[in-house]
């Protein structure tokens, strides 16, 4: 098919709600490691990795060779038959997850991983209500949309029952109008106020992303989750860390983002980067919590041998090549480059993130902090033109999200920064406003 035929059929045969980036959608053709090529043969440096999913490079042969071998050996049997691939993966996850987490339930997506976690927390605690965070994103199902604190992604009605939302720790736009550290992390205490005033006083769970992904890589102060953890325990809840974006070394030095905040969660959910792009999700917890589910469960594709092999190969590669350390070192280097860009270009109001999960927030004016979604869209177009793929997020669609593979080098960062610098320089005031504001994902 030609590029035009693909675009025409995409419009004709897929749901129109499936939005695409760019004024002219980018039709993908093939990819290798940190590069992706479009249908016109143009090469891009990929700093978004299919929405924070390509952990070890596109089509990394150390992962794909194992997938190919497994496809030829046994592709599918369902959860009613044990297989070596799924137990090897579950054993590996038990070894690297924090605390006493040692049992897994595998699914097909992050949405399902969160559904599984909430259901389990409700059964285990005997409580129903769940506290989630504003600006958070939990997935696409009815429950996951109800957990989500971001109107763009909550379109279906009605929302999930028994979910309340506390303030998030968004220092650049503090919901309480305070400044860190003199604020004494007052936003964390809102979790208690929300429990006391909008629930029956006992909760099933608190769910949060250690760094809010779709929300625009909103990174809390280091004390935040420790304070929240204690509140959650005081009110009988389980602490669920949604590691769909922050897991598997992305934040540098540690396997999971929540470990950066020195909190040991009761349940971890994951997907995206876990299998380098092969669809898999997982809910991981302690045996006493997993055992609370007394009935039977099935997941046709959960723990599929091919996806399990892909996940195990990805995790092994991250470990063998010490990519968590690389994410830290190259991430720090990237961060410094972004801070330098901020000094040079007034459009950048904030730089934040951790490891190889970095974001810049665009504002029209540094003092009013008025969000600049059109300029963000234009910036993405300018970067695309120069061969760099980046992502977008934030409640106002004004945050550029960058999540390259964990095995990139400093030279890749240099190239990305050069493109971004050129793009910002090219965005003359006359051009500002020409871009079309897209949905913020
Ligand atoms: C933090 C987080 N949780 C859950 C999900 C849902 O995952 P999926 O799209 O695989 O259902 C996402 C997806 O973007 C996410 O970022």
CSV table of C-alpha atoms and ligand atoms in Angstrom, one decimal:
chain,number,residue,atom,x,y,z
A,1,UNK,CA,0.0,0.0,0.0
A,2,UNK,CA,1.1,3.5,-0.6
A,3,UNK,CA,1.3,6.0,2.2
A,4,UNK,CA,-1.9,7.7,1.0
A,5,UNK,CA,-3.8,4.5,0.8
A,6,UNK,CA,-2.8,3.7,4.4
A,7,UNK,CA,-4.0,7.1,5.6
A,8,UNK,CA,-7.2,6.7,3.7
A,9,UNK,CA,-8.0,3.3,5.0
A,10,UNK,CA,-7.0,4.3,8.5
A,11,UNK,CA,-9.7,7.0,8.4
A,12,UNK,CA,-12.2,4.7,6.8
A,13,UNK,CA,-11.7,1.5,8.9
A,14,UNK,CA,-10.5,2.5,12.3
A,15,UNK,CA,-12.5,4.3,15.0
A,16,UNK,CA,-12.2,8.1,14.5
A,17,UNK,CA,-11.3,8.5,18.2
A,18,UNK,CA,-7.9,7.0,17.5
A,19,UNK,CA,-6.0,10.2,17.1
A,20,UNK,CA,-2.6,10.6,15.6
A,21,UNK,CA,0.2,13.1,16.1
A,22,UNK,CA,1.1,15.8,13.5
A,23,UNK,CA,-0.9,17.8,10.9
A,24,UNK,CA,0.1,15.1,8.4
A,25,UNK,CA,0.2,11.8,10.3
A,26,UNK,CA,3.5,9.9,10.3
A,27,UNK,CA,3.1,6.5,8.6
A,28,UNK,CA,5.6,4.2,10.1
A,29,UNK,CA,7.5,1.6,8.0
A,30,UNK,CA,10.3,0.0,10.0
A,31,UNK,CA,12.6,0.6,12.9
A,32,UNK,CA,15.9,-0.5,14.3
A,33,UNK,CA,17.3,0.4,17.8
A,34,UNK,CA,16.9,4.1,18.4
A,35,UNK,CA,15.8,4.9,14.8
A,36,UNK,CA,12.5,4.7,13.0
A,37,UNK,CA,11.8,5.2,9.3
A,38,UNK,CA,8.5,6.5,7.8
A,39,UNK,CA,6.8,5.3,4.6
A,40,UNK,CA,8.7,7.9,2.6
A,41,UNK,CA,12.0,6.5,3.8
A,42,UNK,CA,12.8,9.4,6.1
A,43,UNK,CA,14.8,8.4,9.1
A,44,UNK,CA,14.0,9.6,12.7
A,45,UNK,CA,15.8,9.5,16.0
A,46,UNK,CA,13.1,8.1,18.2
A,47,UNK,CA,12.9,9.8,21.6
A,48,UNK,CA,9.4,8.7,22.4
A,49,UNK,CA,9.7,4.9,21.8
A,50,UNK,CA,6.0,4.2,20.9
A,51,UNK,CA,4.8,6.1,24.1
A,52,UNK,CA,7.5,5.1,26.6
A,53,UNK,CA,7.6,1.5,25.5
A,54,UNK,CA,10.8,0.7,23.5
A,55,UNK,CA,13.2,0.0,26.4
A,56,UNK,CA,16.1,-1.6,24.6
A,57,UNK,CA,15.8,-0.4,21.0
A,58,UNK,CA,13.4,-1.2,18.2
A,59,UNK,CA,13.7,-4.8,17.0
A,60,UNK,CA,16.7,-5.4,19.3
A,61,UNK,CA,18.0,-8.8,17.9
A,62,UNK,CA,18.7,-10.0,21.5
A,63,UNK,CA,14.9,-9.8,22.1
A,64,UNK,CA,13.5,-10.6,18.7
A,65,UNK,CA,15.7,-13.8,18.3
A,66,UNK,CA,14.1,-15.2,21.4
A,67,UNK,CA,10.6,-14.2,20.3
A,68,UNK,CA,11.2,-15.9,16.9
A,69,UNK,CA,12.4,-19.1,18.5
A,70,UNK,CA,9.4,-19.2,20.8
A,71,UNK,CA,6.9,-18.5,18.0
A,72,UNK,CA,8.2,-21.6,16.3
A,73,UNK,CA,8.2,-23.7,19.4
A,74,UNK,CA,4.9,-22.8,21.2
A,75,UNK,CA,2.9,-19.7,20.5
A,76,UNK,CA,-0.1,-20.1,22.6
A,77,UNK,CA,-1.7,-22.5,25.1
A,78,UNK,CA,-3.6,-20.2,27.6
A,79,UNK,CA,-3.3,-19.9,31.4
A,80,UNK,CA,-4.9,-23.3,31.9
A,81,UNK,CA,-1.5,-24.9,30.9
A,82,UNK,CA,1.7,-23.9,32.7
A,83,UNK,CA,4.7,-23.2,30.5
A,84,UNK,CA,8.4,-22.6,31.1
A,85,UNK,CA,8.4,-19.1,29.7
A,86,UNK,CA,5.8,-17.7,32.1
A,87,UNK,CA,7.3,-19.2,35.2
A,88,UNK,CA,10.8,-18.0,34.2
A,89,UNK,CA,9.4,-14.5,33.8
A,90,UNK,CA,7.5,-14.6,37.1
A,91,UNK,CA,10.6,-15.9,38.9
A,92,UNK,CA,12.7,-13.1,37.5
A,93,UNK,CA,10.1,-10.5,38.5
A,94,UNK,CA,9.9,-11.9,42.0
A,95,UNK,CA,13.7,-11.4,42.2
A,96,UNK,CA,13.7,-7.7,41.2
A,97,UNK,CA,10.5,-6.3,42.7
A,98,UNK,CA,10.8,-4.6,46.1
A,99,UNK,CA,9.8,-5.9,49.5
A,100,UNK,CA,8.0,-9.2,49.6
A,101,UNK,CA,6.3,-8.9,46.2
A,102,UNK,CA,6.8,-12.3,44.6
A,103,UNK,CA,3.6,-13.3,42.7
A,104,UNK,CA,2.4,-12.2,39.3
A,105,UNK,CA,-0.8,-12.0,37.3
A,106,UNK,CA,-0.1,-11.3,33.6
A,107,UNK,CA,-2.5,-9.5,31.3
A,108,UNK,CA,-2.4,-7.7,27.9
A,109,UNK,CA,-2.2,-4.1,28.9
A,110,UNK,CA,-1.6,-1.5,31.6
A,111,UNK,CA,-5.3,-0.9,31.8
A,112,UNK,CA,-6.0,-4.5,32.7
A,113,UNK,CA,-3.1,-4.5,35.2
A,114,UNK,CA,-4.7,-1.7,37.0
A,115,UNK,CA,-8.2,-3.3,36.9
A,116,UNK,CA,-6.6,-6.4,38.4
A,117,UNK,CA,-4.9,-4.4,41.1
A,118,UNK,CA,-8.0,-2.5,42.2
A,119,UNK,CA,-10.2,-5.6,42.3
A,120,UNK,CA,-7.6,-7.4,44.4
A,121,UNK,CA,-7.2,-4.5,46.8
A,122,UNK,CA,-11.0,-4.4,47.3
A,123,UNK,CA,-11.2,-8.1,47.9
A,124,UNK,CA,-8.1,-8.1,50.2
A,125,UNK,CA,-9.1,-5.1,52.4
A,126,UNK,CA,-12.9,-5.6,52.3
A,127,UNK,CA,-13.1,-1.8,51.6
A,128,UNK,CA,-14.3,-0.3,48.3
A,129,UNK,CA,-13.1,3.2,47.9
A,130,UNK,CA,-10.0,4.1,46.1
A,131,UNK,CA,-7.9,7.3,46.1
A,132,UNK,CA,-6.3,8.3,42.9
A,133,UNK,CA,-4.5,11.5,41.9
A,134,UNK,CA,-5.5,14.4,39.8
A,135,UNK,CA,-3.6,14.6,36.5
A,136,UNK,CA,-3.0,10.8,36.7
A,137,UNK,CA,-3.7,8.4,33.9
A,138,UNK,CA,-4.7,4.8,34.5
A,139,UNK,CA,-6.0,3.5,31.2
A,140,UNK,CA,-8.9,3.2,28.9
A,141,UNK,CA,-11.5,0.9,30.5
A,142,UNK,CA,-14.4,2.3,32.5
A,143,UNK,CA,-12.7,1.8,35.8
A,144,UNK,CA,-9.3,3.0,34.5
A,145,UNK,CA,-11.0,6.2,33.1
A,146,UNK,CA,-12.6,6.7,36.5
A,147,UNK,CA,-9.2,6.5,38.1
A,148,UNK,CA,-7.8,9.0,35.6
A,149,UNK,CA,-7.6,12.6,36.7
A,150,UNK,CA,-7.4,14.2,33.3
A,151,UNK,CA,-10.6,15.3,31.4
A,152,UNK,CA,-9.2,14.5,27.9
A,153,UNK,CA,-9.2,10.8,28.8
A,154,UNK,CA,-12.5,10.6,30.7
A,155,UNK,CA,-15.0,11.0,28.0
A,156,UNK,CA,-17.3,8.0,28.6
A,157,UNK,CA,-20.1,8.3,31.1
A,158,UNK,CA,-20.6,7.6,34.0
A,159,UNK,CA,-17.2,7.4,35.6
A,160,UNK,CA,-16.1,4.6,38.0
A,161,UNK,CA,-17.9,4.3,41.3
A,162,UNK,CA,-16.0,4.6,44.5
A,163,UNK,CA,-13.0,6.6,43.2
A,164,UNK,CA,-12.0,9.9,44.7
A,165,UNK,CA,-9.1,12.2,43.6
A,166,UNK,CA,-6.5,13.9,45.7
A,167,UNK,CA,-4.3,16.8,44.7
A,168,UNK,CA,-1.1,15.9,42.8
A,169,UNK,CA,2.4,17.1,43.7
A,170,UNK,CA,2.8,19.4,40.7
A,171,UNK,CA,5.4,21.9,42.0
A,172,UNK,CA,5.5,24.0,38.9
A,173,UNK,CA,1.8,24.6,39.1
A,174,UNK,CA,1.2,24.0,42.8
A,175,UNK,CA,-2.5,23.3,43.3
A,176,UNK,CA,-2.2,25.0,46.7
A,177,UNK,CA,-0.3,28.0,45.3
A,178,UNK,CA,2.7,27.2,47.6
A,179,UNK,CA,6.4,26.8,46.9
A,180,UNK,CA,8.6,23.8,47.8
A,181,UNK,CA,10.2,23.3,50.3
A,182,UNK,CA,8.4,26.0,52.5
A,183,UNK,CA,5.1,24.3,51.6
A,184,UNK,CA,6.1,21.3,53.7
A,185,UNK,CA,4.6,19.1,51.0
A,186,UNK,CA,1.1,20.2,52.0
A,187,UNK,CA,-0.3,18.5,48.9
A,188,UNK,CA,0.5,15.1,50.4
A,189,UNK,CA,-1.7,15.8,53.4
A,190,UNK,CA,-4.6,16.4,51.0
A,191,UNK,CA,-4.8,12.6,50.7
A,192,UNK,CA,-5.9,12.4,54.3
A,193,UNK,CA,-8.4,15.2,53.9
A,194,UNK,CA,-9.9,13.5,50.9
A,195,UNK,CA,-10.2,10.2,52.8
A,196,UNK,CA,-11.8,12.0,55.8
A,197,UNK,CA,-14.3,14.0,53.8
A,198,UNK,CA,-15.1,12.1,50.6
A,199,UNK,CA,-15.0,8.4,51.7
A,200,UNK,CA,-16.4,6.3,54.5
A,201,UNK,CA,-13.1,6.6,56.2
A,202,UNK,CA,-11.5,3.3,55.2
A,203,UNK,CA,-10.1,2.8,51.8
A,204,UNK,CA,-9.2,-0.2,49.6
A,205,UNK,CA,-6.3,1.5,47.9
A,206,UNK,CA,-4.3,4.5,46.9
A,207,UNK,CA,-3.1,4.3,43.3
A,208,UNK,CA,-0.5,6.6,41.7
A,209,UNK,CA,2.3,6.8,39.2
A,210,UNK,CA,5.7,7.5,40.8
A,211,UNK,CA,6.1,10.1,38.1
A,212,UNK,CA,2.8,11.0,36.3
A,213,UNK,CA,3.3,10.0,32.6
A,214,UNK,CA,0.5,11.2,30.5
A,215,UNK,CA,0.1,14.1,33.0
A,216,UNK,CA,3.4,15.5,31.7
A,217,UNK,CA,6.1,13.7,33.7
A,218,UNK,CA,5.0,15.5,36.9
A,219,UNK,CA,7.7,14.6,39.4
A,220,UNK,CA,6.8,14.9,43.1
A,221,UNK,CA,9.2,16.1,45.8
A,222,UNK,CA,11.2,13.3,47.5
A,223,UNK,CA,9.1,13.4,50.7
A,224,UNK,CA,5.7,13.2,49.0
A,225,UNK,CA,5.1,9.4,48.7
A,226,UNK,CA,6.5,8.6,52.1
A,227,UNK,CA,4.0,10.9,53.7
A,228,UNK,CA,1.2,9.5,51.5
A,229,UNK,CA,2.2,5.9,52.3
A,230,UNK,CA,1.7,6.5,56.0
A,231,UNK,CA,-1.7,8.0,55.5
A,232,UNK,CA,-2.8,5.2,53.2
A,233,UNK,CA,-1.8,2.7,55.9
A,234,UNK,CA,-3.6,4.6,58.6
A,235,UNK,CA,-6.8,4.3,56.7
A,236,UNK,CA,-6.5,0.6,55.9
A,237,UNK,CA,-5.5,0.8,52.2
A,238,UNK,CA,-3.1,-0.9,49.9
A,239,UNK,CA,-0.5,1.2,48.1
A,240,UNK,CA,-0.5,0.5,44.4
A,241,UNK,CA,2.4,1.9,42.3
A,242,UNK,CA,1.4,2.2,38.7
A,243,UNK,CA,4.8,1.6,37.0
A,244,UNK,CA,3.4,1.4,33.5
A,245,UNK,CA,5.7,4.3,32.4
A,246,UNK,CA,8.3,4.4,35.2
A,247,UNK,CA,9.1,0.7,35.5
A,248,UNK,CA,12.0,-1.5,34.3
A,249,UNK,CA,14.8,1.0,34.9
A,250,UNK,CA,13.4,4.0,33.1
A,251,UNK,CA,14.0,6.4,35.9
A,252,UNK,CA,17.7,5.3,36.4
A,253,UNK,CA,19.6,3.1,38.8
A,254,UNK,CA,16.6,1.3,40.1
A,255,UNK,CA,14.1,-1.1,38.6
A,256,UNK,CA,11.0,0.8,39.7
A,257,UNK,CA,10.1,4.5,40.0
A,258,UNK,CA,8.6,4.0,43.4
A,259,UNK,CA,12.0,2.9,44.7
A,260,UNK,CA,13.3,6.4,44.0
A,261,UNK,CA,10.9,7.6,46.7
A,262,UNK,CA,11.9,4.9,49.2
A,263,UNK,CA,8.4,3.5,49.5
A,264,UNK,CA,7.7,-0.3,49.3
A,265,UNK,CA,4.3,-0.7,47.6
A,266,UNK,CA,1.9,-3.5,48.2
A,267,UNK,CA,1.1,-3.9,44.5
A,268,UNK,CA,2.9,-2.9,41.4
A,269,UNK,CA,1.3,-2.7,38.0
A,270,UNK,CA,3.3,-2.6,34.7
A,271,UNK,CA,3.1,-2.8,31.0
A,272,UNK,CA,4.7,-0.7,28.1
A,273,UNK,CA,8.5,-1.1,28.5
A,274,UNK,CA,8.3,-4.5,30.1
A,275,UNK,CA,8.5,-6.4,26.8
A,276,UNK,CA,10.0,-3.7,24.5
A,277,UNK,CA,6.8,-3.3,22.6
A,278,UNK,CA,5.3,-6.8,22.7
A,279,UNK,CA,1.8,-6.4,24.4
A,280,UNK,CA,2.0,-7.5,28.0
A,281,UNK,CA,0.8,-6.2,31.3
A,282,UNK,CA,1.3,-7.5,34.9
A,283,UNK,CA,0.1,-7.1,38.4
A,284,UNK,CA,2.7,-8.0,41.1
A,285,UNK,CA,2.1,-8.4,44.8
A,286,UNK,CA,2.8,-10.3,48.0
A,287,UNK,CA,1.5,-13.9,48.4
A,288,UNK,CA,-0.9,-12.9,51.2
A,289,UNK,CA,-2.6,-10.3,49.0
A,290,UNK,CA,-2.7,-12.6,45.9
A,291,UNK,CA,-4.2,-15.3,48.0
A,292,UNK,CA,-7.2,-13.1,48.9
A,293,UNK,CA,-8.7,-13.8,45.6
A,294,UNK,CA,-10.6,-17.0,46.4
A,295,UNK,CA,-12.3,-17.6,43.1
A,296,UNK,CA,-10.9,-18.8,39.8
A,297,UNK,CA,-9.3,-16.5,37.2
A,298,UNK,CA,-8.4,-16.9,33.6
A,299,UNK,CA,-6.7,-14.7,31.1
A,300,UNK,CA,-6.6,-16.2,27.6
A,301,UNK,CA,-3.5,-14.3,26.5
A,302,UNK,CA,-2.0,-13.6,30.0
A,303,UNK,CA,1.3,-15.2,30.4
A,304,UNK,CA,1.4,-16.1,26.8
A,305,UNK,CA,4.7,-17.9,26.0
A,306,UNK,CA,5.8,-15.5,23.3
A,307,UNK,CA,5.0,-12.3,25.3
A,308,UNK,CA,6.6,-13.9,28.4
A,309,UNK,CA,9.8,-14.7,26.5
A,310,UNK,CA,9.9,-11.1,25.1
A,311,UNK,CA,9.5,-9.7,28.6
A,312,UNK,CA,12.1,-11.9,30.2
A,313,UNK,CA,14.6,-11.1,27.3
A,314,UNK,CA,14.0,-7.4,27.8
A,315,UNK,CA,14.5,-7.5,31.5
A,316,UNK,CA,17.6,-9.7,31.2
A,317,UNK,CA,19.1,-7.3,28.6
A,318,UNK,CA,18.4,-4.3,30.9
A,319,UNK,CA,20.2,-6.2,33.7
A,320,UNK,CA,23.1,-7.6,31.7
A,321,UNK,CA,24.0,-4.3,30.0
A,322,UNK,CA,23.4,-2.3,33.2
A,323,UNK,CA,20.9,-0.1,31.4
A,324,UNK,CA,19.6,1.3,34.6
A,325,UNK,CA,23.0,2.9,35.2
A,326,UNK,CA,23.0,4.1,31.6
A,327,UNK,CA,19.6,5.6,32.1
A,328,UNK,CA,20.9,7.5,35.1
A,329,UNK,CA,24.1,8.7,33.5
A,330,UNK,CA,22.8,9.6,30.1
A,331,UNK,CA,19.6,10.9,31.8
A,332,UNK,CA,21.6,13.3,33.9
A,333,UNK,CA,23.5,14.5,30.8
A,334,UNK,CA,20.2,14.9,28.9
A,335,UNK,CA,18.8,16.9,31.8
A,336,UNK,CA,21.7,19.3,31.9
A,337,UNK,CA,21.2,19.9,28.1
A,338,UNK,CA,17.5,20.6,28.6
A,339,UNK,CA,18.3,23.0,31.5
A,340,UNK,CA,20.7,24.8,29.1
A,341,UNK,CA,17.9,25.0,26.5
A,342,UNK,CA,15.6,26.5,29.1
A,343,UNK,CA,18.1,29.2,29.8
A,344,UNK,CA,18.2,30.0,26.1
A,345,UNK,CA,14.5,29.8,25.1
A,346,UNK,CA,11.8,31.5,27.0
A,347,UNK,CA,9.1,29.1,25.8
A,348,UNK,CA,10.4,26.5,28.3
A,349,UNK,CA,9.0,27.1,31.7
A,350,UNK,CA,10.0,23.9,33.4
A,351,UNK,CA,12.3,20.9,33.0
A,352,UNK,CA,11.5,17.8,35.0
A,353,UNK,CA,11.7,14.0,35.1
A,354,UNK,CA,14.2,11.4,36.1
A,355,UNK,CA,16.6,9.2,34.2
A,356,UNK,CA,15.5,8.8,30.6
A,357,UNK,CA,12.1,10.1,31.3
A,358,UNK,CA,12.5,13.9,30.8
A,359,UNK,CA,10.0,16.6,30.0
A,360,UNK,CA,9.9,20.3,29.1
A,361,UNK,CA,6.8,22.4,29.8
A,362,UNK,CA,6.0,25.2,27.3
A,363,UNK,CA,4.5,28.5,28.5
A,364,UNK,CA,3.6,31.7,26.7
A,365,UNK,CA,5.0,33.7,29.5
A,366,UNK,CA,7.4,32.8,32.2
A,367,UNK,CA,5.7,34.7,35.0
A,368,UNK,CA,2.0,34.0,34.2
A,369,UNK,CA,2.9,30.4,33.2
A,370,UNK,CA,0.1,30.4,30.7
A,371,UNK,CA,0.3,27.0,28.9
A,372,UNK,CA,1.4,27.1,25.3
A,373,UNK,CA,-0.2,24.1,23.5
A,374,UNK,CA,-0.1,25.5,20.0
A,375,UNK,CA,3.6,26.2,20.3
A,376,UNK,CA,4.1,22.7,21.7
A,377,UNK,CA,2.4,21.3,18.6
A,378,UNK,CA,4.5,23.5,16.4
A,379,UNK,CA,7.6,22.4,18.1
A,380,UNK,CA,6.7,18.8,17.5
A,381,UNK,CA,6.3,19.5,13.8
A,382,UNK,CA,9.6,21.3,13.7
A,383,UNK,CA,11.4,18.4,15.4
A,384,UNK,CA,9.7,15.9,13.1
A,385,UNK,CA,10.9,17.9,10.1
A,386,UNK,CA,14.4,17.7,11.4
A,387,UNK,CA,14.2,14.0,12.1
A,388,UNK,CA,13.4,13.8,15.8
A,389,UNK,CA,10.3,12.1,17.3
A,390,UNK,CA,9.1,13.3,20.7
A,391,UNK,CA,5.9,12.9,22.6
A,392,UNK,CA,3.3,15.2,24.2
A,393,UNK,CA,1.4,15.3,27.4
A,394,UNK,CA,0.1,17.4,30.3
A,395,UNK,CA,-3.4,18.5,31.1
A,396,UNK,CA,-3.1,21.4,28.7
A,397,UNK,CA,-1.2,19.6,26.0
A,398,UNK,CA,1.9,21.8,26.6
A,399,UNK,CA,4.4,19.3,27.8
A,400,UNK,CA,7.0,17.6,25.6
A,401,UNK,CA,7.7,14.1,26.8
A,402,UNK,CA,11.0,12.3,26.0
A,403,UNK,CA,11.6,8.7,26.7
A,404,UNK,CA,14.3,7.2,24.4
A,405,UNK,CA,15.5,3.6,24.7
A,406,UNK,CA,17.6,3.0,27.8
A,407,UNK,CA,20.6,2.1,25.7
A,408,UNK,CA,21.1,5.3,23.9
A,409,UNK,CA,24.5,7.1,24.0
A,410,UNK,CA,25.4,10.7,24.9
A,411,UNK,CA,25.9,11.3,21.1
A,412,UNK,CA,22.1,10.6,20.6
A,413,UNK,CA,21.3,13.1,23.3
A,414,UNK,CA,23.6,15.7,21.6
A,415,UNK,CA,21.7,15.1,18.3
A,416,UNK,CA,18.3,15.4,20.0
A,417,UNK,CA,19.3,18.6,21.8
A,418,UNK,CA,20.7,20.1,18.6
A,419,UNK,CA,17.4,19.5,16.8
A,420,UNK,CA,15.4,20.9,19.7
A,421,UNK,CA,17.6,24.0,19.8
A,422,UNK,CA,17.2,24.5,16.0
A,423,UNK,CA,13.5,24.0,16.2
A,424,UNK,CA,13.1,26.5,19.0
A,425,UNK,CA,15.2,29.0,17.2
A,426,UNK,CA,13.2,28.5,14.0
A,427,UNK,CA,9.9,29.2,15.8
A,428,UNK,CA,9.8,32.9,15.1
A,429,UNK,CA,7.0,34.9,16.8
A,430,UNK,CA,5.3,35.0,13.4
A,431,UNK,CA,5.1,31.3,13.3
A,432,UNK,CA,3.8,30.9,16.8
A,433,UNK,CA,0.2,29.9,16.8
A,434,UNK,CA,0.4,28.2,13.4
A,435,UNK,CA,0.4,24.7,14.9
A,436,UNK,CA,-2.7,22.9,15.7
A,437,UNK,CA,-3.3,21.9,19.3
A,438,UNK,CA,-3.7,18.2,19.6
A,439,UNK,CA,-5.0,16.1,22.4
A,440,UNK,CA,-2.5,15.8,25.1
A,441,UNK,CA,-1.1,12.3,24.9
B,1,LIG,C1,0.6,5.1,33.9
B,1,LIG,C2,-0.2,4.4,33.0
B,1,LIG,N1,-1.1,3.4,33.5
B,1,LIG,C3,-1.8,2.7,32.7
B,1,LIG,C4,-1.8,2.9,31.3
B,1,LIG,C5,-2.7,2.1,30.4
B,1,LIG,O1,-1.9,1.2,29.7
B,1,LIG,P1,-2.4,0.5,28.3
B,1,LIG,O2,-2.5,1.6,27.3
B,1,LIG,O3,-1.4,-0.5,28.0
B,1,LIG,O4,-3.8,-0.1,28.6
B,1,LIG,C6,-1.0,3.9,30.7
B,1,LIG,C7,-0.9,4.1,29.3
B,1,LIG,O5,-0.5,5.1,28.8
B,1,LIG,C8,-0.2,4.6,31.6
B,1,LIG,O6,0.7,5.6,31.1
